[in-house]
Short mmCIF file of C-alpha atoms in Angstrom, two decimals:
data_model
loop_
_atom_site.label_atom_id
_atom_site.label_comp_id
_atom_site.label_asym_id
_atom_site.label_seq_id
_atom_site.Cartn_x
_atom_site.Cartn_y
_atom_site.Cartn_z
CA UNK A 27 24.25 28.94 -10.63
CA UNK A 28 23.92 32.17 -8.84
CA UNK A 29 25.50 32.75 -5.41
CA UNK A 30 23.11 32.95 -2.58
CA UNK A 31 23.55 35.67 0.10
CA UNK A 32 23.68 34.61 3.60
CA UNK A 33 20.49 35.46 4.53
CA UNK A 34 18.74 33.43 1.54
CA UNK A 35 21.20 30.15 3.02
CA UNK A 36 19.54 30.89 6.29
CA UNK A 37 16.20 30.85 5.16
CA UNK A 38 16.40 27.68 3.21
CA UNK A 39 18.14 25.71 5.96
CA UNK A 40 15.70 26.91 8.44
CA UNK A 41 12.57 26.88 6.49
CA UNK A 42 9.73 24.03 7.49
CA UNK A 43 11.88 23.08 10.63
CA UNK A 44 10.16 22.21 13.53
CA UNK A 45 12.93 23.55 15.62
CA UNK A 46 16.58 24.66 15.77
CA UNK A 47 18.90 25.20 18.46
CA UNK A 48 22.01 27.67 18.11
CA UNK A 49 20.61 30.20 15.79
CA UNK A 50 23.02 32.80 16.47
CA UNK A 51 25.60 30.50 16.06
CA UNK A 52 24.38 29.35 12.43
CA UNK A 53 23.96 33.08 11.64
CA UNK A 54 27.70 33.80 12.46
CA UNK A 55 28.87 30.78 10.51
CA UNK A 56 26.99 31.38 7.40
CA UNK A 57 28.45 35.08 7.35
CA UNK A 58 31.72 33.51 7.16
CA UNK A 59 31.46 30.33 5.42
CA UNK A 60 29.11 27.40 4.20
CA UNK A 61 27.76 25.02 6.88
CA UNK A 62 28.56 21.54 7.56
CA UNK A 63 25.82 19.40 8.65
CA UNK A 64 25.64 15.54 9.19
CA UNK A 65 22.22 13.51 9.19
CA UNK A 66 22.47 10.00 10.43
CA UNK A 67 20.28 6.44 9.61
CA UNK A 68 20.89 3.10 10.78
CA UNK A 69 21.03 0.57 7.80
CA UNK A 70 18.27 -1.89 8.70
CA UNK A 71 14.99 -1.50 7.36
CA UNK A 72 14.31 -0.68 3.87
CA UNK A 73 14.07 3.05 2.73
CA UNK A 74 10.50 4.13 2.36
CA UNK A 75 8.91 7.01 1.30
CA UNK A 76 8.95 8.66 4.70
CA UNK A 77 12.42 9.20 3.81
CA UNK A 78 11.35 12.04 1.37
CA UNK A 79 10.92 13.82 4.49
CA UNK A 80 14.57 14.18 5.66
CA UNK A 81 15.66 14.17 2.14
CA UNK A 82 13.30 17.45 1.20
CA UNK A 83 15.41 19.11 3.93
CA UNK A 84 18.49 17.57 3.01
CA UNK A 85 17.74 19.04 -0.44
CA UNK A 86 17.17 22.61 0.64
CA UNK A 87 20.74 22.24 2.45
CA UNK A 88 22.32 21.19 -0.64
CA UNK A 89 20.72 23.98 -2.47
CA UNK A 90 22.24 26.51 0.18
CA UNK A 91 25.63 25.23 -0.26
CA UNK A 92 25.60 23.18 2.82
CA UNK A 93 28.50 20.26 3.15
CA UNK A 94 26.00 17.48 4.00
CA UNK A 95 27.64 14.29 5.52
CA UNK A 96 24.93 11.31 5.54
CA UNK A 97 25.94 9.01 8.21
CA UNK A 98 25.25 5.06 7.68
CA UNK A 99 25.09 3.93 10.99
CA UNK A 100 25.90 0.30 10.34
CA UNK A 101 27.47 -0.34 13.89
CA UNK A 102 24.20 0.62 15.47
CA UNK A 103 22.45 -1.52 12.94
CA UNK A 104 24.51 -4.68 13.97
CA UNK A 105 23.73 -3.96 17.90
CA UNK A 106 20.10 -3.66 17.38
CA UNK A 107 19.77 -7.17 18.62
CA UNK A 108 22.31 -8.49 16.07
CA UNK A 109 19.40 -9.10 13.80
CA UNK A 110 21.82 -8.61 10.35
CA UNK A 111 25.28 -10.12 9.63
CA UNK A 112 27.62 -7.59 8.76
CA UNK A 113 27.74 -9.14 4.95
CA UNK A 114 24.31 -8.15 4.50
CA UNK A 115 24.92 -4.78 6.36
CA UNK A 116 27.86 -3.72 3.88
CA UNK A 117 25.02 -4.72 0.85
CA UNK A 118 22.29 -2.88 2.80
CA UNK A 119 24.51 0.29 3.47
CA UNK A 120 25.45 0.30 -0.56
CA UNK A 121 21.64 0.19 -1.00
CA UNK A 122 20.89 3.19 1.12
CA UNK A 123 23.40 5.15 -0.82
CA UNK A 124 22.44 4.43 -4.31
CA UNK A 125 18.95 4.72 -3.34
CA UNK A 126 19.36 8.33 -1.28
CA UNK A 127 21.04 9.42 -4.32
CA UNK A 128 18.33 8.30 -6.50
CA UNK A 129 15.82 9.88 -4.40
CA UNK A 130 17.94 13.28 -4.54
CA UNK A 131 18.13 12.96 -8.55
CA UNK A 132 14.33 12.72 -8.88
CA UNK A 133 13.87 16.14 -7.05
CA UNK A 134 16.79 17.62 -9.08
CA UNK A 135 18.94 18.31 -6.29
CA UNK A 136 23.20 18.87 -7.04
CA UNK A 137 24.98 16.17 -5.11
CA UNK A 138 28.54 17.67 -5.31
CA UNK A 139 28.50 18.43 -1.75
CA UNK A 140 27.00 15.44 -0.67
CA UNK A 141 29.17 12.76 1.02
CA UNK A 142 28.64 9.49 2.96
CA UNK A 143 30.50 8.00 5.92
CA UNK A 144 29.80 4.51 7.77
CA UNK A 145 29.93 4.39 11.36
CA UNK A 146 32.57 1.77 11.39
CA UNK A 147 34.75 3.68 9.16
CA UNK A 148 35.73 5.56 12.55
CA UNK A 149 33.65 4.29 15.68
CA UNK A 150 35.69 1.42 16.38
CA UNK A 151 39.01 3.04 16.56
CA UNK A 152 41.00 3.83 19.63
CA UNK A 153 40.43 7.69 19.80
CA UNK A 154 36.45 7.05 19.64
CA UNK A 155 36.55 4.12 21.91
CA UNK A 156 38.40 6.17 24.87
CA UNK A 157 36.21 9.14 24.18
CA UNK A 158 33.03 6.86 24.95
CA UNK A 159 34.72 6.04 28.21
CA UNK A 160 35.79 9.32 28.98
CA UNK A 161 31.87 10.32 28.20
CA UNK A 162 30.67 7.39 30.41
CA UNK A 163 32.67 9.05 33.37
CA UNK A 164 31.01 12.43 33.25
CA UNK A 165 27.29 11.26 32.34
CA UNK A 166 24.92 9.97 35.00
CA UNK A 167 22.42 7.52 34.39
CA UNK A 168 19.41 9.76 34.91
CA UNK A 169 20.69 11.91 31.95
CA UNK A 170 21.29 9.02 29.64
CA UNK A 171 17.97 7.41 30.07
CA UNK A 172 16.30 10.79 29.92
CA UNK A 173 18.25 11.67 26.62
CA UNK A 174 17.24 8.07 24.93
CA UNK A 175 13.56 8.18 26.19
CA UNK A 176 11.89 9.33 22.77
CA UNK A 177 13.93 7.14 20.61
CA UNK A 178 15.35 4.18 22.78
CA UNK A 179 12.46 1.60 23.45
CA UNK A 180 11.46 1.73 27.13
CA UNK A 181 11.05 -1.78 28.56
CA UNK A 182 11.25 -3.02 32.36
CA UNK A 183 14.61 -4.24 32.13
CA UNK A 184 16.28 -1.90 29.59
CA UNK A 185 19.74 -3.05 27.83
CA UNK A 186 23.09 -1.10 28.65
CA UNK A 187 23.04 -0.27 24.98
CA UNK A 188 19.98 2.15 25.20
CA UNK A 189 21.83 4.40 27.97
CA UNK A 190 25.27 4.19 25.64
CA UNK A 191 22.90 5.30 22.46
CA UNK A 192 22.97 9.04 23.10
CA UNK A 193 26.40 9.72 24.26
CA UNK A 194 27.61 7.59 20.93
CA UNK A 195 25.25 10.03 18.80
CA UNK A 196 26.55 12.80 20.42
CA UNK A 197 30.07 12.13 19.65
CA UNK A 198 29.50 11.47 16.08
CA UNK A 199 29.42 15.29 15.70
CA UNK A 200 32.92 15.59 17.26
CA UNK A 201 34.34 12.92 15.12
CA UNK A 202 32.58 14.08 11.84
CA UNK A 203 33.55 17.66 12.36
CA UNK A 204 30.41 19.10 11.49
CA UNK A 205 28.92 22.64 12.34
CA UNK A 206 25.43 20.82 13.25
CA UNK A 207 23.57 17.98 13.09
CA UNK A 208 19.89 17.07 11.63
CA UNK A 209 17.07 15.12 12.63
CA UNK A 210 13.41 14.81 13.80
CA UNK A 211 11.91 16.45 16.79
CA UNK A 212 12.19 12.91 18.36
CA UNK A 213 15.78 13.57 18.53
CA UNK A 214 15.55 16.68 20.98
CA UNK A 215 16.60 15.24 23.82
CA UNK A 216 19.50 13.54 22.40
CA UNK A 217 20.61 17.23 20.89
CA UNK A 218 20.31 18.67 24.39
CA UNK A 219 22.26 16.20 25.80
CA UNK A 220 25.50 16.48 23.44
CA UNK A 221 25.13 20.42 23.96
CA UNK A 222 25.28 19.72 27.81
CA UNK A 223 28.58 16.79 27.46
CA UNK A 224 30.60 17.25 24.68
CA UNK A 225 31.81 20.54 26.33
CA UNK A 226 32.55 18.53 29.43
CA UNK A 227 35.24 16.69 27.29
CA UNK A 228 36.62 20.02 25.59
CA UNK A 229 34.53 19.71 22.57
CA UNK A 230 32.48 22.14 20.88
CA UNK A 231 28.53 22.45 20.77
CA UNK A 232 27.04 22.13 18.19
CA UNK A 233 23.83 23.35 16.16
CA UNK A 234 20.93 21.17 15.96
CA UNK A 235 18.10 21.24 13.61
CA UNK A 236 15.07 19.43 13.62
CA UNK A 237 12.44 18.29 11.56
CA UNK A 238 8.61 17.67 12.69
CA UNK A 239 7.60 13.95 12.69
CA UNK A 240 5.00 12.81 9.99
CA UNK A 241 2.76 9.75 11.03
CA UNK A 242 2.72 6.72 8.74
CA UNK A 243 -0.20 5.70 6.51
CA UNK A 244 -1.98 3.81 9.59
CA UNK A 245 -1.52 7.01 11.22
CA UNK A 246 1.03 6.03 13.67
CA UNK A 247 4.98 7.07 13.25
CA UNK A 248 6.05 5.77 9.70
CA UNK A 249 7.92 2.64 10.30
CA UNK A 250 9.94 0.25 8.00
CA UNK A 251 8.75 -2.73 10.14
CA UNK A 252 5.04 -1.94 9.74
CA UNK A 253 4.23 -3.09 6.15
CA UNK A 254 1.05 -1.27 5.85
CA UNK A 255 2.74 2.03 7.42
CA UNK A 256 4.69 2.74 4.63
CA UNK A 257 5.29 2.69 0.76
CA UNK A 258 8.46 1.43 -0.49
CA UNK A 259 10.44 3.86 -2.76
CA UNK A 260 10.54 0.91 -5.51
CA UNK A 261 6.94 -0.15 -5.18
CA UNK A 262 4.70 -0.30 -8.33
CA UNK A 263 1.82 1.89 -8.76
CA UNK A 264 -0.33 -0.94 -8.08
CA UNK A 265 1.30 -1.63 -4.60
CA UNK A 266 1.08 2.50 -4.08
CA UNK A 267 -2.64 2.39 -5.05
CA UNK A 268 -3.47 -0.94 -2.61
CA UNK A 269 -1.30 0.56 0.51
CA UNK A 270 -3.02 4.30 0.00
CA UNK A 271 -6.56 2.24 0.23
CA UNK A 272 -6.00 1.03 3.34
CA UNK A 273 -4.16 4.73 4.65
CA UNK A 274 -6.09 5.92 7.77
CA UNK A 275 -7.75 8.98 6.72
CA UNK A 276 -10.85 9.82 8.69
CA UNK A 277 -13.25 12.48 7.35
CA UNK A 278 -12.31 15.89 8.57
CA UNK A 279 -9.43 14.44 10.90
CA UNK A 280 -6.33 16.41 10.23
CA UNK A 281 -4.31 15.56 13.50
CA UNK A 282 -3.79 11.67 12.82
CA UNK A 283 -3.64 12.02 8.64
CA UNK A 284 -0.63 10.66 7.42
CA UNK A 285 -1.44 11.88 3.73
CA UNK A 286 -1.94 15.25 4.95
CA UNK A 287 1.61 15.24 6.78
CA UNK A 288 2.99 13.89 3.91
CA UNK A 289 1.80 16.56 1.56
CA UNK A 290 2.78 19.47 4.26
CA UNK A 291 6.46 18.19 4.88
CA UNK A 292 7.36 16.99 1.26
CA UNK A 293 5.23 17.75 -1.19
CA UNK A 294 4.39 21.33 -1.17
CA UNK A 295 7.92 22.47 -0.38
CA UNK A 296 9.06 20.41 -3.24
CA UNK A 297 6.41 22.28 -5.25
CA UNK A 298 8.22 25.42 -3.74
CA UNK A 299 5.47 27.87 -4.99
CA UNK A 300 5.99 26.94 -8.46
CA UNK A 301 2.85 25.00 -9.09
CA UNK A 302 -0.42 24.16 -7.38
CA UNK A 303 -1.40 21.36 -5.49
CA UNK A 304 -4.32 19.50 -7.58
CA UNK A 305 -6.78 17.44 -6.34
CA UNK A 306 -8.66 15.52 -9.20
CA UNK A 307 -12.49 14.92 -8.66
CA UNK A 308 -15.44 14.09 -10.46
CA UNK A 309 -17.48 17.06 -12.22
CA UNK A 310 -20.38 15.58 -9.91
CA UNK A 311 -18.77 16.45 -6.96
CA UNK A 312 -17.08 19.93 -8.23
CA UNK A 313 -14.21 18.73 -10.32
CA UNK A 314 -10.87 19.15 -9.95
CA UNK A 315 -9.48 21.71 -7.25
CA UNK A 316 -5.98 23.32 -6.63
CA UNK A 317 -4.49 24.66 -3.61
CA UNK A 318 -1.46 27.32 -3.57
CA UNK A 319 -0.72 26.57 -0.18
CA UNK A 320 -0.71 23.72 2.46
CA UNK A 321 -3.06 25.62 4.98
CA UNK A 322 -5.77 25.92 2.26
CA UNK A 323 -5.76 22.18 1.83
CA UNK A 324 -5.97 21.37 5.56
CA UNK A 325 -8.88 23.61 5.91
CA UNK A 326 -10.80 22.37 3.29
CA UNK A 327 -10.27 18.89 4.34
CA UNK A 328 -11.40 19.68 7.96
CA UNK A 329 -14.27 21.42 6.64
CA UNK A 330 -14.84 18.01 4.78
CA UNK A 331 -14.95 20.06 1.45
CA UNK A 332 -12.43 17.22 0.21
CA UNK A 333 -13.43 13.57 0.71
CA UNK A 334 -10.57 11.16 1.99
CA UNK A 335 -10.93 9.44 -1.61
CA UNK A 336 -10.12 12.42 -3.40
CA UNK A 337 -7.02 13.14 -1.08
CA UNK A 338 -5.65 9.61 -1.78
CA UNK A 339 -5.99 9.88 -5.44
CA UNK A 340 -3.90 13.17 -5.27
CA UNK A 341 -1.11 11.79 -2.73
CA UNK A 342 -1.01 8.55 -5.09
CA UNK A 343 -0.48 10.71 -8.05
CA UNK A 344 2.35 12.58 -6.51
CA UNK A 345 4.02 9.90 -4.89
CA UNK A 346 3.74 7.91 -8.61
CA UNK A 347 5.34 11.11 -9.70
CA UNK A 348 8.22 11.22 -7.19
CA UNK A 349 8.80 7.07 -7.23
CA UNK A 350 9.10 7.10 -11.19
CA UNK A 351 12.60 8.30 -11.68
CA UNK A 352 13.85 6.07 -8.74
CA UNK A 353 11.88 3.10 -10.49
CA UNK A 354 13.30 3.63 -13.73
CA UNK A 355 16.73 4.09 -12.37
CA UNK A 356 16.77 0.77 -10.57
CA UNK A 357 14.60 -1.00 -13.48
CA UNK A 358 17.57 0.15 -16.09
CA UNK A 359 20.33 -0.66 -14.20
CA UNK A 360 20.53 -4.69 -13.48
CA UNK A 361 23.62 -4.07 -10.75
CA UNK A 362 20.98 -1.80 -8.83
CA UNK A 363 18.21 -4.58 -9.22
CA UNK A 364 20.43 -7.08 -7.96
CA UNK A 365 21.61 -5.00 -5.08
CA UNK A 366 18.08 -4.62 -3.91
CA UNK A 367 17.31 -8.31 -3.73
CA UNK A 368 20.59 -9.32 -2.16
CA UNK A 369 20.49 -6.44 0.19
CA UNK A 370 16.54 -7.44 1.20
CA UNK A 371 15.94 -11.08 0.18
CA UNK A 372 12.65 -12.18 0.27
CA UNK A 373 11.76 -13.66 3.91
CA UNK A 374 12.43 -17.25 4.31
CA UNK A 375 9.53 -19.37 5.10
CA UNK A 376 10.27 -20.07 8.92
CA UNK A 377 9.07 -22.84 10.74
CA UNK A 378 6.57 -21.16 13.50
CA UNK A 379 7.65 -23.85 16.25
CA UNK A 380 11.27 -23.94 17.15
CA UNK A 381 12.06 -26.63 19.53
CA UNK A 382 8.66 -26.60 20.24
CA UNK A 383 8.86 -23.78 22.91
CA UNK A 384 5.89 -22.23 23.77
CA UNK A 385 6.40 -18.46 22.81
CA UNK A 386 3.41 -15.84 22.19
CA UNK A 387 5.01 -14.90 19.17
CA UNK A 388 3.16 -18.10 17.85
CA UNK A 389 -0.15 -16.49 18.10
CA UNK A 390 -1.70 -14.53 15.23
CA UNK A 391 -3.53 -12.01 17.18
CA UNK A 392 -5.19 -9.23 15.01
CA UNK A 393 -7.68 -6.34 15.19
CA UNK A 394 -10.50 -6.39 13.30
CA UNK A 395 -13.76 -4.55 12.50
CA UNK A 396 -16.99 -6.17 12.73
CA UNK A 397 -18.97 -5.35 9.35
CA UNK A 398 -21.82 -7.43 9.73
CA UNK A 399 -23.25 -9.50 12.88
CA UNK A 400 -26.32 -11.90 13.07
CA UNK A 401 -28.04 -14.12 15.85
CA UNK A 402 -27.11 -17.42 15.17
CA UNK A 403 -30.33 -19.35 13.74
CA UNK A 404 -29.49 -22.73 15.74
CA UNK A 405 -28.08 -21.21 19.06
CA UNK A 406 -29.59 -18.72 21.29
CA UNK A 407 -26.41 -17.58 22.81
CA UNK A 408 -24.31 -17.13 19.40
CA UNK A 409 -23.59 -14.22 17.24
CA UNK A 410 -22.24 -15.04 13.62
CA UNK A 411 -20.19 -12.23 12.95
CA UNK A 412 -18.30 -10.84 9.68
CA UNK A 413 -15.01 -9.48 10.89
CA UNK A 414 -12.79 -7.58 8.61
CA UNK A 415 -9.02 -8.70 9.34
CA UNK A 416 -7.60 -6.76 6.23
CA UNK A 417 -7.47 -9.45 4.47
CA UNK A 418 -7.50 -9.71 0.46
CA UNK A 419 -10.20 -12.61 0.80
CA UNK A 420 -12.68 -10.53 2.37
CA UNK A 421 -14.06 -10.78 6.28
CA UNK A 422 -13.97 -13.91 7.93
CA UNK A 423 -16.91 -15.68 9.38
CA UNK A 424 -16.39 -15.76 13.35
CA UNK A 425 -19.17 -17.42 15.86
CA UNK A 426 -19.03 -15.83 19.25
CA UNK A 427 -20.72 -16.48 22.43
CA UNK A 428 -21.41 -12.88 23.18
CA UNK A 429 -25.33 -12.72 22.94
CA UNK A 430 -25.95 -12.51 26.83
CA UNK A 431 -23.13 -9.95 27.19
CA UNK A 432 -23.17 -7.33 24.46
CA UNK A 433 -26.27 -6.24 23.03
CA UNK A 434 -26.45 -6.60 19.00
CA UNK A 435 -26.65 -3.15 18.63
CA UNK A 436 -23.04 -2.48 20.14
CA UNK A 437 -21.58 -5.24 18.31
CA UNK A 438 -22.19 -3.22 14.59
CA UNK A 439 -18.92 -1.93 13.37
CA UNK A 440 -16.94 -2.52 16.85
CA UNK A 441 -13.25 -2.88 16.78
CA UNK A 442 -12.25 -5.95 18.27
CA UNK A 443 -9.24 -8.29 18.78
CA UNK A 444 -9.00 -11.72 17.00
CA UNK A 445 -7.06 -14.80 17.33
CA UNK A 446 -6.77 -15.42 13.86
CA UNK A 447 -4.90 -18.83 13.19
CA UNK A 448 -6.65 -21.26 15.51
CA UNK A 449 -7.92 -24.22 13.63
CA UNK A 450 -11.21 -23.67 11.91
CA UNK A 451 -14.22 -25.27 14.37
CA UNK A 452 -18.02 -26.14 13.44
CA UNK A 453 -19.97 -24.48 15.96
CA UNK A 454 -23.79 -25.56 15.71
CA UNK A 455 -23.40 -25.75 11.74
CA UNK A 456 -21.46 -22.50 11.07
CA UNK A 457 -17.72 -22.67 10.31
CA UNK A 458 -16.11 -20.57 12.48
CA UNK A 459 -12.42 -18.91 11.64
CA UNK A 460 -11.01 -17.21 14.56
CA UNK A 461 -12.01 -16.18 18.03
CA UNK A 462 -12.84 -13.00 19.38
CA UNK A 463 -10.81 -12.19 22.60
CA UNK A 464 -12.43 -11.18 25.70
CA UNK A 465 -11.97 -10.22 29.48
CA UNK A 466 -13.91 -13.02 31.42
CA UNK A 467 -14.82 -13.85 34.79
CA UNK A 468 -16.75 -17.03 35.95
CA UNK A 469 -19.33 -17.63 38.37
CA UNK A 470 -21.03 -16.66 40.67
CA UNK A 471 -20.99 -13.02 38.96
CA UNK A 472 -19.89 -13.93 35.19
CA UNK A 473 -19.12 -11.25 33.13
CA UNK A 474 -17.69 -11.11 29.80
CA UNK A 475 -16.47 -8.46 27.58
CA UNK A 476 -14.21 -7.92 24.56
CA UNK A 477 -10.95 -6.38 24.68
CA UNK A 478 -10.79 -3.00 23.44
CA UNK A 479 -8.17 -1.99 20.59
CA UNK A 480 -6.27 1.39 20.90
CA UNK A 481 -8.23 4.28 19.09
CA UNK A 482 -7.17 4.56 15.58
CA UNK A 483 -6.84 1.07 15.08
CA UNK A 484 -7.07 -0.19 11.76
CA UNK A 485 -8.24 -3.72 10.56
CA UNK A 486 -5.32 -6.24 10.16
CA UNK A 487 -2.91 -4.33 12.71
CA UNK A 488 -1.18 -7.40 14.19
CA UNK A 489 -1.08 -7.46 17.98
CA UNK A 490 2.41 -8.49 19.48
CA UNK A 491 3.57 -9.39 23.21
CA UNK A 492 6.19 -6.88 24.31
CA UNK A 493 9.50 -8.51 24.43
CA UNK A 494 8.38 -11.29 21.94
CA UNK A 495 8.02 -9.21 18.64
CA UNK A 496 10.31 -11.27 16.73
CA UNK A 497 8.91 -14.90 15.15
CA UNK A 498 6.20 -15.77 12.88
CA UNK A 499 3.07 -16.81 14.07
CA UNK A 500 2.01 -20.57 13.46
CA UNK A 501 -0.01 -20.87 10.37
CA UNK A 502 -2.53 -22.66 12.38
CA UNK A 503 -2.10 -23.47 15.90
CA UNK A 504 -1.92 -27.37 16.53
CA UNK A 505 -5.07 -28.41 18.61
CA UNK A 506 -3.17 -31.67 19.48
CA UNK A 507 -0.34 -29.80 21.21
CA UNK A 508 -2.43 -27.59 23.28
CA UNK A 509 -0.28 -24.20 22.01
CA UNK A 510 -3.29 -21.74 22.71
CA UNK A 511 -4.37 -23.38 25.94
CA UNK A 512 -0.69 -22.98 27.43
CA UNK A 513 -0.35 -19.83 26.24
CA UNK A 514 -4.07 -18.73 27.20
CA UNK A 515 -3.22 -19.62 30.96
CA UNK A 516 -0.91 -16.64 31.18
CA UNK A 517 -3.11 -14.32 29.67
CA UNK A 518 -4.86 -11.76 31.77
CA UNK A 519 -6.33 -8.09 32.14
CA UNK A 520 -4.38 -6.76 35.05
CA UNK A 521 -5.32 -4.28 37.88
CA UNK A 522 -5.13 -1.36 35.48
CA UNK A 523 -7.09 -2.86 32.73
CA UNK A 524 -4.30 -3.63 30.36
CA UNK A 525 -4.04 -7.02 28.34
CA UNK A 526 -0.96 -8.74 29.47
CA UNK A 527 0.91 -12.31 28.99
CA UNK A 528 3.01 -13.17 31.75
CA UNK A 529 3.14 -9.62 32.80
CA UNK A 530 3.84 -8.22 29.47
CA UNK A 531 1.51 -5.98 27.86
CA UNK A 532 0.13 -6.67 24.36
CA UNK A 533 0.66 -3.90 22.11
CA UNK A 534 -0.67 -2.76 18.86
CA UNK A 535 1.76 -1.48 16.02
CA UNK A 536 1.59 2.16 17.54
CA UNK A 537 2.99 0.45 20.82
CA UNK A 538 -0.15 1.24 22.44
CA UNK A 539 -2.13 -0.86 25.11
CA UNK A 540 -4.97 -3.20 24.60
CA UNK A 541 -7.43 -2.60 27.38
CA UNK A 542 -10.77 -3.84 28.89
CA UNK A 543 -13.30 -1.23 30.03
CA UNK A 544 -14.44 -2.37 33.30
CA UNK A 545 -13.10 -5.79 34.20
CA UNK A 546 -9.78 -6.22 36.39
CA UNK A 547 -7.33 -8.91 37.10
CA UNK A 548 -9.40 -11.33 34.89
CA UNK A 549 -8.28 -14.14 32.29
CA UNK A 550 -8.63 -13.50 28.92
CA UNK A 551 -10.62 -16.12 26.83
#
């Protein structure tokens, strides 16, 4: 292996980063020795293709001779509402290590300067605990809250753990004895927090390297908990095709496009100028087209010279190329197959009702798109709508009493919010399988308007009430127990036009609010 100059190492370390802090210190260290970097991840959700974004950068680090430590934050994972027991977290830590090694091998990266550490290896020690207390004596509540603003969920009554999180992440830099920490640009406030407060404990200020964030397939941040926003590293080719088919890819839209972002952050860096990016097309649409750099691909898509379907086909081809070695490694090793199954067992079918508690997580509320609408032949006030809820069975038939409130031309192709687990009802001879949720005010000035989903919502996106994200919806709401009627009593559009249940906003997978255009302080029916 050819020894690189410090300038070549510097270029590898910093290329394609969104930002880095501590440039002079980085250069000084590289002139003397190899850099030591850590990257941390909580061992919760199953790693997906989004992990290739940090892995492709970690690949650059390793090729530059950097000593890379990957921290598995198992203690943080356990404290995340204590969703997983220690036994399961241990299996998931083993799975993360196996799959990360497989990912790096799939892109031909040397692993001799890579090591893995668990948070519980040192975070429960006397010294670390004392430093936690020392840090808490100098950090203000304002600074702790500000530092975690981008990565800690912001709620009305925040947990104390959210205020501790930035300090713990800062201390990791000291206890791992590294020169730098690597993360996404969403970590920037935590990184500047660490730069401010570690010296207050007498510890060294570190370098911070930040990757740009990329959206998921649905257009928002890629997430392990949102099934359609990510492709699993062990998904077969058919599953990859199915998920990419659902991916948000609006013609000419280069801003909210997870496929372009994945190409920019992962595919082009891995090609490293050694091959061109091929977009396969049929001869009638100009035949195959190749791109030597990302900028040309983006410009071509922006000008709508490339159809979204062709871009999806290209990304599908490259994703399968990345995943094939990983799939083969796991399929050919019974121990790895067993580890995957034990670390992420299939979800148990849970009973929707626990002690008959009436909670909003029992509602199956989804975003849908009206793909067809007709007047009911036997009822002047009713529409018969075909609404796409992202189901394999196709659009549902739903009957809505909106004729007097929304013109039929405004109903076509409209995005709406649907309660999907009502018992089917026969409305004037037509079987209706759900209900379009609307802001509604009664006499004397009766008005009704459908709730408005966030921009860039997709059919099938599940809507939840903030603070009630866990739990499974009932398969069908029991009409005899009046679950819907009891929950509906607290569903309102508030004074700001935001749909809420008992004061808690209804949110989409991208954590955005559902709204009403004009009505305020009215019930949702």
